[in-house]
Coordinates of C-alpha atoms in Angstrom, one line a residue:
Chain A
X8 CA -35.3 32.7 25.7
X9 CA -34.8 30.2 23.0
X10 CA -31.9 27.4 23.7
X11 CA -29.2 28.5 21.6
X12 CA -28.2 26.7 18.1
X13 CA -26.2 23.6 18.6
X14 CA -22.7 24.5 18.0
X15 CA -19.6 22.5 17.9
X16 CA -16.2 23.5 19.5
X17 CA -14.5 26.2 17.4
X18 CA -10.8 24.3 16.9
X19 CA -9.1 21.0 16.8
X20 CA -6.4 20.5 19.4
X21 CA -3.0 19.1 18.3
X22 CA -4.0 16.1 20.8
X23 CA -7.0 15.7 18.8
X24 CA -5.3 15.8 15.9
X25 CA -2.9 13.0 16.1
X26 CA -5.9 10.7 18.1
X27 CA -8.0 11.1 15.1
X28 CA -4.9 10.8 12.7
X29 CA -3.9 7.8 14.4
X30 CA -7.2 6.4 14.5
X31 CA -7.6 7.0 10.8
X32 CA -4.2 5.3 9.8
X33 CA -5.3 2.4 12.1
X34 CA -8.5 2.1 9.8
X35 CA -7.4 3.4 6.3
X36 CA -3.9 2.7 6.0
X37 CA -4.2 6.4 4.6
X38 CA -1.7 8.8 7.0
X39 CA -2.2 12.8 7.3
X40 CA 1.1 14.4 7.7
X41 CA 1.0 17.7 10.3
X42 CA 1.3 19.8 6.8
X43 CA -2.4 19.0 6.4
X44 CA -3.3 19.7 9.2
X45 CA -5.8 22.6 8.4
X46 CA -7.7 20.1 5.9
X47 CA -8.4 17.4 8.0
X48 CA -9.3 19.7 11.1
X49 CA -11.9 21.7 9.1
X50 CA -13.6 17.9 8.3
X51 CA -13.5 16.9 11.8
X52 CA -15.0 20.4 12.6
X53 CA -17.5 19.5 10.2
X54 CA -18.2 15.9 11.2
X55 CA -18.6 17.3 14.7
X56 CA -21.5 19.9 13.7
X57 CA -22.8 17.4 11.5
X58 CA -23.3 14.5 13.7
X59 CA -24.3 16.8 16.2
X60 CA -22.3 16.3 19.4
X61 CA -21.4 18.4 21.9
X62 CA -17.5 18.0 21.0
X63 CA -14.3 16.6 20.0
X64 CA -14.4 13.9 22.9
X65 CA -18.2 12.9 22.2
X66 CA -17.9 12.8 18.4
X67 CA -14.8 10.7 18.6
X68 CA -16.1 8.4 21.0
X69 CA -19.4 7.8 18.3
X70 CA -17.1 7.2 15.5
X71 CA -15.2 4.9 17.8
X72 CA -17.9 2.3 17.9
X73 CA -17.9 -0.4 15.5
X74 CA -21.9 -0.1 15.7
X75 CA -21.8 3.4 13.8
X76 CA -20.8 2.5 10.7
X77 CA -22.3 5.2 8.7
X78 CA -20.4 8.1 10.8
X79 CA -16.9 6.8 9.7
X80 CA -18.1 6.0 5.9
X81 CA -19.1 9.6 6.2
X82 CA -15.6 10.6 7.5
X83 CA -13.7 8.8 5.3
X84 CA -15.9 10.2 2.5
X85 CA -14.9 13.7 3.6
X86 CA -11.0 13.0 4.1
X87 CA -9.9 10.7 0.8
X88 CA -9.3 13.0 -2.6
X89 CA -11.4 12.6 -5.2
X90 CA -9.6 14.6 -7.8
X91 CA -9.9 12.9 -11.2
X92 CA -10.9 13.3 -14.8
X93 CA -11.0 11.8 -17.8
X94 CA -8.1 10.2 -19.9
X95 CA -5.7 11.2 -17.1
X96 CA -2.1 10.0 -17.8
X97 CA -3.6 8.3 -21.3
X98 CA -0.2 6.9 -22.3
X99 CA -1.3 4.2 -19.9
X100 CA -4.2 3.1 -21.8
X101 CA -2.0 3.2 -24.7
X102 CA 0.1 1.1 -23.2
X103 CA -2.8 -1.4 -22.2
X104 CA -3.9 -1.4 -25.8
X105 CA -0.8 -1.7 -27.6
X106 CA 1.4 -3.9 -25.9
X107 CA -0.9 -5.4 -22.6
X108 CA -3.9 -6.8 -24.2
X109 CA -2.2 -8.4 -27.4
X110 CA 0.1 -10.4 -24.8
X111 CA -2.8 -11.6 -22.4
X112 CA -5.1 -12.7 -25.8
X113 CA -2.9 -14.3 -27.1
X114 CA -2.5 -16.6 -24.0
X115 CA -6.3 -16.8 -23.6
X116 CA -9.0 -16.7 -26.4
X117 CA -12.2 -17.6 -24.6
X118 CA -12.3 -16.2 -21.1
X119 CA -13.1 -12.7 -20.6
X120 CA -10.4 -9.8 -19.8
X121 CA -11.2 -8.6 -16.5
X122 CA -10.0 -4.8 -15.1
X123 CA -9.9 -3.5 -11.9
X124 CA -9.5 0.1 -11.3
X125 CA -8.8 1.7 -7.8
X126 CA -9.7 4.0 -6.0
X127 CA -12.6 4.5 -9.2
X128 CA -12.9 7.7 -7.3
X129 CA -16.6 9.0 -9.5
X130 CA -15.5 6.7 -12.1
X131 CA -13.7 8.7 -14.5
X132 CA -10.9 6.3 -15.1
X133 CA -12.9 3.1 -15.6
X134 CA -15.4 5.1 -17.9
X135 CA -11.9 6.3 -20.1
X136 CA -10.9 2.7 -19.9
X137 CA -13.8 1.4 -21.6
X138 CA -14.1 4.0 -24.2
X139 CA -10.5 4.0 -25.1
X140 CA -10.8 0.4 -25.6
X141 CA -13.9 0.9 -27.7
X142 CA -11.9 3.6 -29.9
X143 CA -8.6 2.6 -29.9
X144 CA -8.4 -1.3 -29.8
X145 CA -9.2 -3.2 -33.1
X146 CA -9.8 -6.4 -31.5
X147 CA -12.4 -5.0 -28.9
X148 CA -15.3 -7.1 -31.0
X149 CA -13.4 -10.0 -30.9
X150 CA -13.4 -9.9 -26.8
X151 CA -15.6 -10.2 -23.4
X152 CA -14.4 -7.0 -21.3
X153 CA -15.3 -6.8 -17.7
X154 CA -14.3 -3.4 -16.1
X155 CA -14.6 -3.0 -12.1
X156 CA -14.3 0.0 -10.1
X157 CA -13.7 0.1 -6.3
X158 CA -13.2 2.5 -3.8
X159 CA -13.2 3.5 0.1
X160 CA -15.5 6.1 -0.5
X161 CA -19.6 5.3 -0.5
X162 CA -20.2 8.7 -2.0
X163 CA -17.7 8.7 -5.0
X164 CA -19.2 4.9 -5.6
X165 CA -22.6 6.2 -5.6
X166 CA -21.4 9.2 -8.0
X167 CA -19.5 6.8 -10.4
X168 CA -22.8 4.7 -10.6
X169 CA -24.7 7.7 -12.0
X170 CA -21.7 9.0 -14.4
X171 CA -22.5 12.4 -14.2
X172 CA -19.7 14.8 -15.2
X173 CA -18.9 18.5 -15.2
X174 CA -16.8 20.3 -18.2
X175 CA -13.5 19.9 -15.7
X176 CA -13.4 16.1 -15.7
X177 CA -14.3 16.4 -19.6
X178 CA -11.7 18.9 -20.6
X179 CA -9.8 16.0 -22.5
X180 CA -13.1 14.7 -23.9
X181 CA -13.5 16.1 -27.6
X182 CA -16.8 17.0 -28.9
X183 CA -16.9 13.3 -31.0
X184 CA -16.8 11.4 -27.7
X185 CA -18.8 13.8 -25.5
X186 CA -21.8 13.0 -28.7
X187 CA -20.9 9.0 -28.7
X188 CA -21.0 8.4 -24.8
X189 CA -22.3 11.2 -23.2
X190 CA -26.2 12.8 -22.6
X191 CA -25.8 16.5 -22.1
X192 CA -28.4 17.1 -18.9
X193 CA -27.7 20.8 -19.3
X194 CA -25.8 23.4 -17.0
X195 CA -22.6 21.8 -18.3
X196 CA -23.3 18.7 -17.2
X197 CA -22.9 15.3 -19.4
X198 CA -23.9 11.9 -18.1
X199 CA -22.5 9.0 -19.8
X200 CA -24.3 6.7 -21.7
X201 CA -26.8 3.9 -20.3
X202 CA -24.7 0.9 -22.7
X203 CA -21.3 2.5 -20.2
X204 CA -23.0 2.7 -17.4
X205 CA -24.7 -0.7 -17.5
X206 CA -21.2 -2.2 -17.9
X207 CA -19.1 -1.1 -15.1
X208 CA -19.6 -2.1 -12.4
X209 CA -18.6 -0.1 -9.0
X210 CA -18.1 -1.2 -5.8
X211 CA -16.9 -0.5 -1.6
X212 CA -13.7 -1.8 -1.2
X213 CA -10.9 -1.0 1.4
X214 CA -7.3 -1.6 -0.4
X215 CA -5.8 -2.4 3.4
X216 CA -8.3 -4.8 4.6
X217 CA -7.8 -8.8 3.7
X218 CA -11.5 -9.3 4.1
X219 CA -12.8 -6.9 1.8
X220 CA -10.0 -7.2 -1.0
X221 CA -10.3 -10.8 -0.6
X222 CA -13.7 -10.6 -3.1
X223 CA -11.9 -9.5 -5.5
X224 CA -9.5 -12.3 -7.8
X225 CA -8.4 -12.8 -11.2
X226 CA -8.0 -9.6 -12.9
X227 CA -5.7 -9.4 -15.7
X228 CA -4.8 -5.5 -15.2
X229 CA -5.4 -3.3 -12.3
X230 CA -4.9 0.5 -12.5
X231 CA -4.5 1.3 -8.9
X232 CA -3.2 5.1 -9.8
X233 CA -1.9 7.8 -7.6
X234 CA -2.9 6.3 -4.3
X235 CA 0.2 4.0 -2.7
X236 CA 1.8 7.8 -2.5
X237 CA -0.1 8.9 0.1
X238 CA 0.2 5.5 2.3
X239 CA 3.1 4.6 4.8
X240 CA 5.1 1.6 4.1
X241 CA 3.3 -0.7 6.1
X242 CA 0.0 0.4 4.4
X243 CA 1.8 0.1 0.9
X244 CA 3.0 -3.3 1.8
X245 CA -0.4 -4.4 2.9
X246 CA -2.1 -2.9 -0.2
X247 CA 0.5 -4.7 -2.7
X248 CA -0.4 -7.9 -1.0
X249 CA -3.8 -7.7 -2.0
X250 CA -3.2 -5.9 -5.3
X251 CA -1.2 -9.3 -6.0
X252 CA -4.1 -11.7 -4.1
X253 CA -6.4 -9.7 -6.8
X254 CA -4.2 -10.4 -9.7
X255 CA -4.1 -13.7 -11.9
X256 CA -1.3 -15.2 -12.5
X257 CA 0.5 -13.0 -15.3
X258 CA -1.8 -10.4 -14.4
X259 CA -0.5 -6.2 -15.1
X260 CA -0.6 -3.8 -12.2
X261 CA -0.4 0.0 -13.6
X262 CA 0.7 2.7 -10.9
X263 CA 1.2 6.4 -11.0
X264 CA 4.0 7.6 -13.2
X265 CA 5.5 8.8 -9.8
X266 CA 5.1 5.8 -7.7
X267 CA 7.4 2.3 -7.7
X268 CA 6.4 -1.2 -6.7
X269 CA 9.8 -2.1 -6.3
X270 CA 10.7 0.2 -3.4
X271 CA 7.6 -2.0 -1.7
X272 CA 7.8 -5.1 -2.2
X273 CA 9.9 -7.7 -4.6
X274 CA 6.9 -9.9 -5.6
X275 CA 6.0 -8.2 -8.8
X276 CA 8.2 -7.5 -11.7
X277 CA 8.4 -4.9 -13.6
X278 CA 8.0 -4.4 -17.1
X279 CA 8.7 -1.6 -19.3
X280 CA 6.8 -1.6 -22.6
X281 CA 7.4 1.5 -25.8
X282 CA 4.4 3.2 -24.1
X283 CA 4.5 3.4 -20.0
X284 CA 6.2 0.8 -17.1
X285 CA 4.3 -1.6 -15.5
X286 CA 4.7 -4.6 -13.2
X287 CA 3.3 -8.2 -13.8
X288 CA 2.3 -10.8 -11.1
X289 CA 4.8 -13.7 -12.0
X290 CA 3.0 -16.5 -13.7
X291 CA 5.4 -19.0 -11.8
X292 CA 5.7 -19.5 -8.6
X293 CA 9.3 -18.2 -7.2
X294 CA 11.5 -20.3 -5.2
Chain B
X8 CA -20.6 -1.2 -26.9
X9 CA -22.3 -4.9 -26.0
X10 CA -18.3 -6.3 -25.8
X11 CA -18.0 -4.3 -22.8
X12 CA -19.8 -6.6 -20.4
X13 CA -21.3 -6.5 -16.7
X14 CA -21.0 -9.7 -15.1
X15 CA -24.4 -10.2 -13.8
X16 CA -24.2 -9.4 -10.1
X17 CA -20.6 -9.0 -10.1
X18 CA -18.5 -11.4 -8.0
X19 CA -18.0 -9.0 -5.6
X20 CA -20.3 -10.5 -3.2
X21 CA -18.5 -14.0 -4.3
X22 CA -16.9 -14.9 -0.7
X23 CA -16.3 -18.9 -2.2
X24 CA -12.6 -17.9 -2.0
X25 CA -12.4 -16.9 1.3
X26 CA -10.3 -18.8 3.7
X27 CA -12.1 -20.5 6.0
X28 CA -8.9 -21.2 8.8
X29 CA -6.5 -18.9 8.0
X30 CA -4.1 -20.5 9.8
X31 CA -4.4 -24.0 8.9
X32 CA -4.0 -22.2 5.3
X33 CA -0.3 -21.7 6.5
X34 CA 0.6 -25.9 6.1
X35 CA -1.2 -25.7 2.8
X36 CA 0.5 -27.6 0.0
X37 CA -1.1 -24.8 -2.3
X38 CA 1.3 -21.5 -1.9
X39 CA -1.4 -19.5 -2.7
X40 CA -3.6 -20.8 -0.2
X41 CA -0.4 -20.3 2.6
X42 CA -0.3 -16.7 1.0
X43 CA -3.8 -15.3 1.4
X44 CA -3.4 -17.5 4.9
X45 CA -0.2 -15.0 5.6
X46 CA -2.8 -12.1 4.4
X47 CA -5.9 -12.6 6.1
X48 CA -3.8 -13.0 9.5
X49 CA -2.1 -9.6 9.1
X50 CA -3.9 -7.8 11.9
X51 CA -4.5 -11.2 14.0
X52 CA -1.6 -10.3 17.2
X53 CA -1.5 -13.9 18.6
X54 CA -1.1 -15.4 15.6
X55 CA 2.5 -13.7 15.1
X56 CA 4.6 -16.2 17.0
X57 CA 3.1 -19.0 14.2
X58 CA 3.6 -16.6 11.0
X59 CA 7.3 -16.7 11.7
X60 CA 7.4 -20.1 12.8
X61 CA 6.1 -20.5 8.8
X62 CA 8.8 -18.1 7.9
X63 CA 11.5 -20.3 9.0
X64 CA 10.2 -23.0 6.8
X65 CA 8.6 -21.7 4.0
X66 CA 10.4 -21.8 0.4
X67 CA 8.2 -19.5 -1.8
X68 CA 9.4 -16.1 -1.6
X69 CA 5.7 -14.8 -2.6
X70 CA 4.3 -16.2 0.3
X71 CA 7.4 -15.3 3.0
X72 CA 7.1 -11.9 1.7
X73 CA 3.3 -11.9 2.8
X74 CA 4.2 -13.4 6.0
X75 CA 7.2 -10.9 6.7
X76 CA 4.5 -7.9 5.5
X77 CA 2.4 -9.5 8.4
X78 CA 4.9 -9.3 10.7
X79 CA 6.0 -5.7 10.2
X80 CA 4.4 -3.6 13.4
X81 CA 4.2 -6.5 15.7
X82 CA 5.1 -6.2 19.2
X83 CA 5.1 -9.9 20.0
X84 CA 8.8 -10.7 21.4
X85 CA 8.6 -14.4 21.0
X86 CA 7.7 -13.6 17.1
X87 CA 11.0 -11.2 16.8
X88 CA 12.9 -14.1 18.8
X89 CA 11.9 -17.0 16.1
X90 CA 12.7 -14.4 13.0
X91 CA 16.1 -13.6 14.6
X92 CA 17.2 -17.0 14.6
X93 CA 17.2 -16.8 10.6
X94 CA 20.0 -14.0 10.5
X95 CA 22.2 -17.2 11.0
X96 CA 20.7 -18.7 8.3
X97 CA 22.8 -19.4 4.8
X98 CA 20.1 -17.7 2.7
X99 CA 21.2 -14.0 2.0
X100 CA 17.9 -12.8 0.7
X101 CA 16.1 -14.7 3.6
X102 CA 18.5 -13.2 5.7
X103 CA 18.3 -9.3 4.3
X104 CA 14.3 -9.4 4.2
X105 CA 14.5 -10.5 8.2
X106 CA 16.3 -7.9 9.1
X107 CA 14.4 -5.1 7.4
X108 CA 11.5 -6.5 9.0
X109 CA 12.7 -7.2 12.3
X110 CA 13.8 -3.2 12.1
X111 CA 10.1 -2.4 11.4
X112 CA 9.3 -4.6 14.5
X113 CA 8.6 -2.6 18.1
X114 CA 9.5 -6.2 19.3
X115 CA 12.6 -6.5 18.4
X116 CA 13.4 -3.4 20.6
X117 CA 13.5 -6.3 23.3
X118 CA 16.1 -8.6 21.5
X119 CA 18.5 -6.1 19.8
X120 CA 20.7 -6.1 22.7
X121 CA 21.3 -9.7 22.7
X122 CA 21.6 -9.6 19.4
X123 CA 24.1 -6.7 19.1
X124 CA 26.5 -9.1 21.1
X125 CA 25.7 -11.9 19.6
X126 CA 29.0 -14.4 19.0
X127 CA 28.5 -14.6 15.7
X128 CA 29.5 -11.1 13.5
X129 CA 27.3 -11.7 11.0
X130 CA 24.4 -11.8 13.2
X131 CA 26.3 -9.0 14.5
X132 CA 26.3 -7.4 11.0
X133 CA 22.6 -7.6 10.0
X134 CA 21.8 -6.4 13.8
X135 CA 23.1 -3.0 13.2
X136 CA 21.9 -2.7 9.8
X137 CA 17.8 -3.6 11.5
X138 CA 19.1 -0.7 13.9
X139 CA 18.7 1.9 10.9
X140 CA 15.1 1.1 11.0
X141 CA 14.1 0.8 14.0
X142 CA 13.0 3.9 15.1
X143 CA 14.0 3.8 19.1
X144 CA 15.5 6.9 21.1
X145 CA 18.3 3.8 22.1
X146 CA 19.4 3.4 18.7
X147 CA 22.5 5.7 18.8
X148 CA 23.8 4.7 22.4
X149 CA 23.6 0.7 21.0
X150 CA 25.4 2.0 17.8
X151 CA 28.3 3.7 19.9
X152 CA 28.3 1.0 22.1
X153 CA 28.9 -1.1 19.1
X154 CA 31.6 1.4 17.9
X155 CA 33.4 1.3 21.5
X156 CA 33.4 -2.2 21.4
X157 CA 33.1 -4.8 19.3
X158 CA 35.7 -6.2 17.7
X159 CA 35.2 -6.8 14.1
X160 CA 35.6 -4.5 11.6
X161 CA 32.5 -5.0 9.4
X162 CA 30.3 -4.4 12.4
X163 CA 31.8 -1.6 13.4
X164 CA 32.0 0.2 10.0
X165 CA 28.5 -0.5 9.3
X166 CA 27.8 0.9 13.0
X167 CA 30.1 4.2 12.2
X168 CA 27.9 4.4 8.7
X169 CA 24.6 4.4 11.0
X170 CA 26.2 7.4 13.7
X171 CA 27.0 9.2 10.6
X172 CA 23.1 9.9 9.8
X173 CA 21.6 9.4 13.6
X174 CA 24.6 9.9 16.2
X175 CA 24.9 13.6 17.9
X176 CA 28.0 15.6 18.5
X177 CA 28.8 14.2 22.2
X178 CA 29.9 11.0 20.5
X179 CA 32.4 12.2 19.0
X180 CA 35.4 11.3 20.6
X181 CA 34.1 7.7 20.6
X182 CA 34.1 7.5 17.1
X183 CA 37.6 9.2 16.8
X184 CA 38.9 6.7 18.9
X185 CA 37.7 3.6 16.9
X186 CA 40.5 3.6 14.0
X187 CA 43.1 2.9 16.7
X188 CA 41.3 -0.1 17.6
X189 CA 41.8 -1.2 14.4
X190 CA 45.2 -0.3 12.8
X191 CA 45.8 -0.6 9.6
X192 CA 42.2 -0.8 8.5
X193 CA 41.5 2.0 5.6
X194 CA 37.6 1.3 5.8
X195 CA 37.4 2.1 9.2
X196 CA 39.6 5.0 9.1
X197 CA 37.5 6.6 6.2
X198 CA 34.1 5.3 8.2
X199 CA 35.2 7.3 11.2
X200 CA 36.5 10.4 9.6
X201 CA 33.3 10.9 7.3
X202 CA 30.6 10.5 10.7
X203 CA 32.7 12.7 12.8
X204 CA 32.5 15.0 9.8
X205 CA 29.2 14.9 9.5
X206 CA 28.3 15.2 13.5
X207 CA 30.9 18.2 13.2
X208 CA 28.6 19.8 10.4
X209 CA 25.3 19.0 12.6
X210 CA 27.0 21.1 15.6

């Protein structure tokens, strides 16, 4: 008789739950509320069969040791959402181009404008950046534009290097732009073009950890979108830190239309332009 | 599309910025050298007791308001002791930011008691406004014992406002006996008439 097919256990236990969610916090600053409880537990389950240990207690242990780096990338991969498209909440960019960018060039003439966009998730946002500003702002020839992309997640970097896209994250993507930017590959799926590609760059960052957020300085605007929501106050605290650290002085920070700096932290101050709110790292020091 | 530029290996990888002594960083003349110093010490447990040490003398709000952030989840006491002794302090925004990170402190669990009784009612004050943040089963006994007896009327109204949202039905009669303590005093009448109204509604 054959030994039977490696199997892992069937269910997560409500111990195991808040161990891993705990754990997870402790590493991502991102918290699972018991609501989704049934999403993580099927990506545990998963992890499990895939790293192929016996169960819960084994697995756990593995992703426990600071030697097996590749089992929590793979985790964390699995866990974070990675639900995006392009020109998502555009008034933003509007925003950026209308009232944002005429204020910092005419402070600076020389230096280039750098972005920052996190989580890039596959990249849809910083792609969108950089063709909005190709179509939209007048003064793009006049201007160096760096454009960064960062996120927790390996496999969404990785993705967002290789700008390939389905129809869903190009619904708002006319035909004009789709021929200007994009390669069709077939089966509905559009790469963007090399010139694009070549000029982001993407990157592994952790918003929560000092260390890795400390490469990152003197952005003029950050577009760190939808992702202080699903962080505890601690976690939000920590992030605006190095959300400011990764500012320049008189630097723009864009959040989700749904989420507030101020009810984190009083070190940025918000602005609120014709086009979308925003909050600026003070160019003087406060005292 | 040649505007739109890659920096040639990005600086990314650039660690030049990194601090090489975080803590040293803290007696920097440069704030923002004290503030990444506040940031890259965040998760660094025996360095709490110097972060708030800083706290009590630094000037720039920026870089207290990293140091406080670095604070928040500690559990060393001797940290929570040094932060406490800026609820005397004349600064009212120094003083608020303490205690809403002293309530995010499992430390300060250990100190609340003292402070609670603490001869001073301002101290008093800002100790039971902490309380509505830090989350310990003992909060609404130290509340009611704050109700039953301390004797200024600030303290205890802002103590009735707290058992309003996390005090249970058995402390009722507590609270109904705290106007008579102080006679003639509208805002405590009204703060003990609304929290026994709402523990009535929670029955």
């Amino acid at each position: 008789m054959s030994a039977l097919p490696a199997v892992g256990p069937a269910e997560v236990t409500t111990a195991e739950f808040d161990r891993f969610r705990e754990f997870f916090y402790r590493r991502t600053g991102i918290q699972f509320q018991p609501s989704k409880r049934y999403f993580v537990d099927k990506r545990i389950l998963a992890s499990i069969l895939q790293a192929g240990a016996p169960d819960f207690r084994s697995w756990f242990a593995q992703l426990r040791l600071a030697g097996d780096d590749r089992l929590l990338q793979s985790v964390i991969n699995s866990m974070t959402v990675n639900e995006s498209y392009f020109f998502r909440e555009d008034y933003q960019f509007d925003c950026l181009v209308n009232s944002v960018l005429p204020l910092l060039v005419a402070e600076r003439r020389t230096a280039p404008i750098r972005i920052l966009t996190l989580p890039s998730s596959t990249g849809d946002e910083a792609y969108s950046i950089a063709i909005w500003l190709l179509e939209h702002w007048p003064a793009i020839d006049q201007f160096d534009i760096e454009i960064t992309g960062v996120d927790i997640d390996s496999q969404v970097v990785e993705f967002a290097k290789a700008g390939v896209f389905g129809e869903r994250a190009l619904q708002h993507v006319d035909s004009t732009l789709r021929a200007r930017y994009f390669t069709v590959l077939g089966a509905g799926q559009y790469q963007v073009c090399a010139e694009l590609r070549d000029a982001i760059a993407f990157t592994l960052a952790n918003i929560c950890e000092p260390l890795e957020m400390q490469r990152l300085r003197n952005f003029d605007v950050i577009f760190c979108r939808n992702l202080l929501i699903y962080f505890d106050e601690l976690s939000s605290r920590r992030a605006a830190e190095n959300l400011y650290g990764a500012l320049r002085p008189g630097g723009y920070l864009f959040l989700g239309h749904s989420e507030s700096m101020s009810r984190i932290t009083p070190i940025f101050k918000p602005l609120r332009f014709p086009d979308s709110a925003a909050y600026q790292r003070p160019k003087e020091r406060t005292r | 599309m040649a505007l739109v530029r890659k920096r040639p290996g990005p600086a990314l990888s650039d660690s030049s910025g990194a601090l090489s002594d975080p803590r040293a960083a803290l007696s920097s003349p440069d704030p923002e050298q004290r503030r990444a110093g506040a940031v890259m010490l965040m998760d660094v447990e025996d360095a709490k007791q110097l972060l708030a040490e800083h706290v009590a003398i630094e000037q720039d709000v920026v870089v207290r308001e990293a140091m406080l952030t670095a604070l928040v989840g500690c559990h060393d006491v001797a940290a929570a002791r040094i932060l406490a002794t800026l609820l005397r302090g004349e600064d009212a925004a120094l003083r608020n930011a303490v205690a809403d990170t002293l309530g995010r402190m499992p430390a300060a669990g250990a100190i609340i008691e003292e402070l609670l009784v603490d001869q001073d009612p301002d101290v008093r004050v800002m100790s039971v406004m902490l309380l509505r943040s830090l989350a310990l089963p003992a909060v609404p006994q130290w509340l009611l014992e704050v109700v039953a007896r301390d004797t200024d009327a600030n303290v205890v109204g802002g103590a009735l406002g707290e058992l309003a949202e996390v005090g249970d039905a058995t402390m009722i009669s507590v609270l109904e006996r705290a106007p008579a303590r102080f006679p003639g005093d509208p805002f405590i009448a009204f703060s003990a008439a609304v929290a026994v109204a709402r523990l009535r509604e929670s029955i």
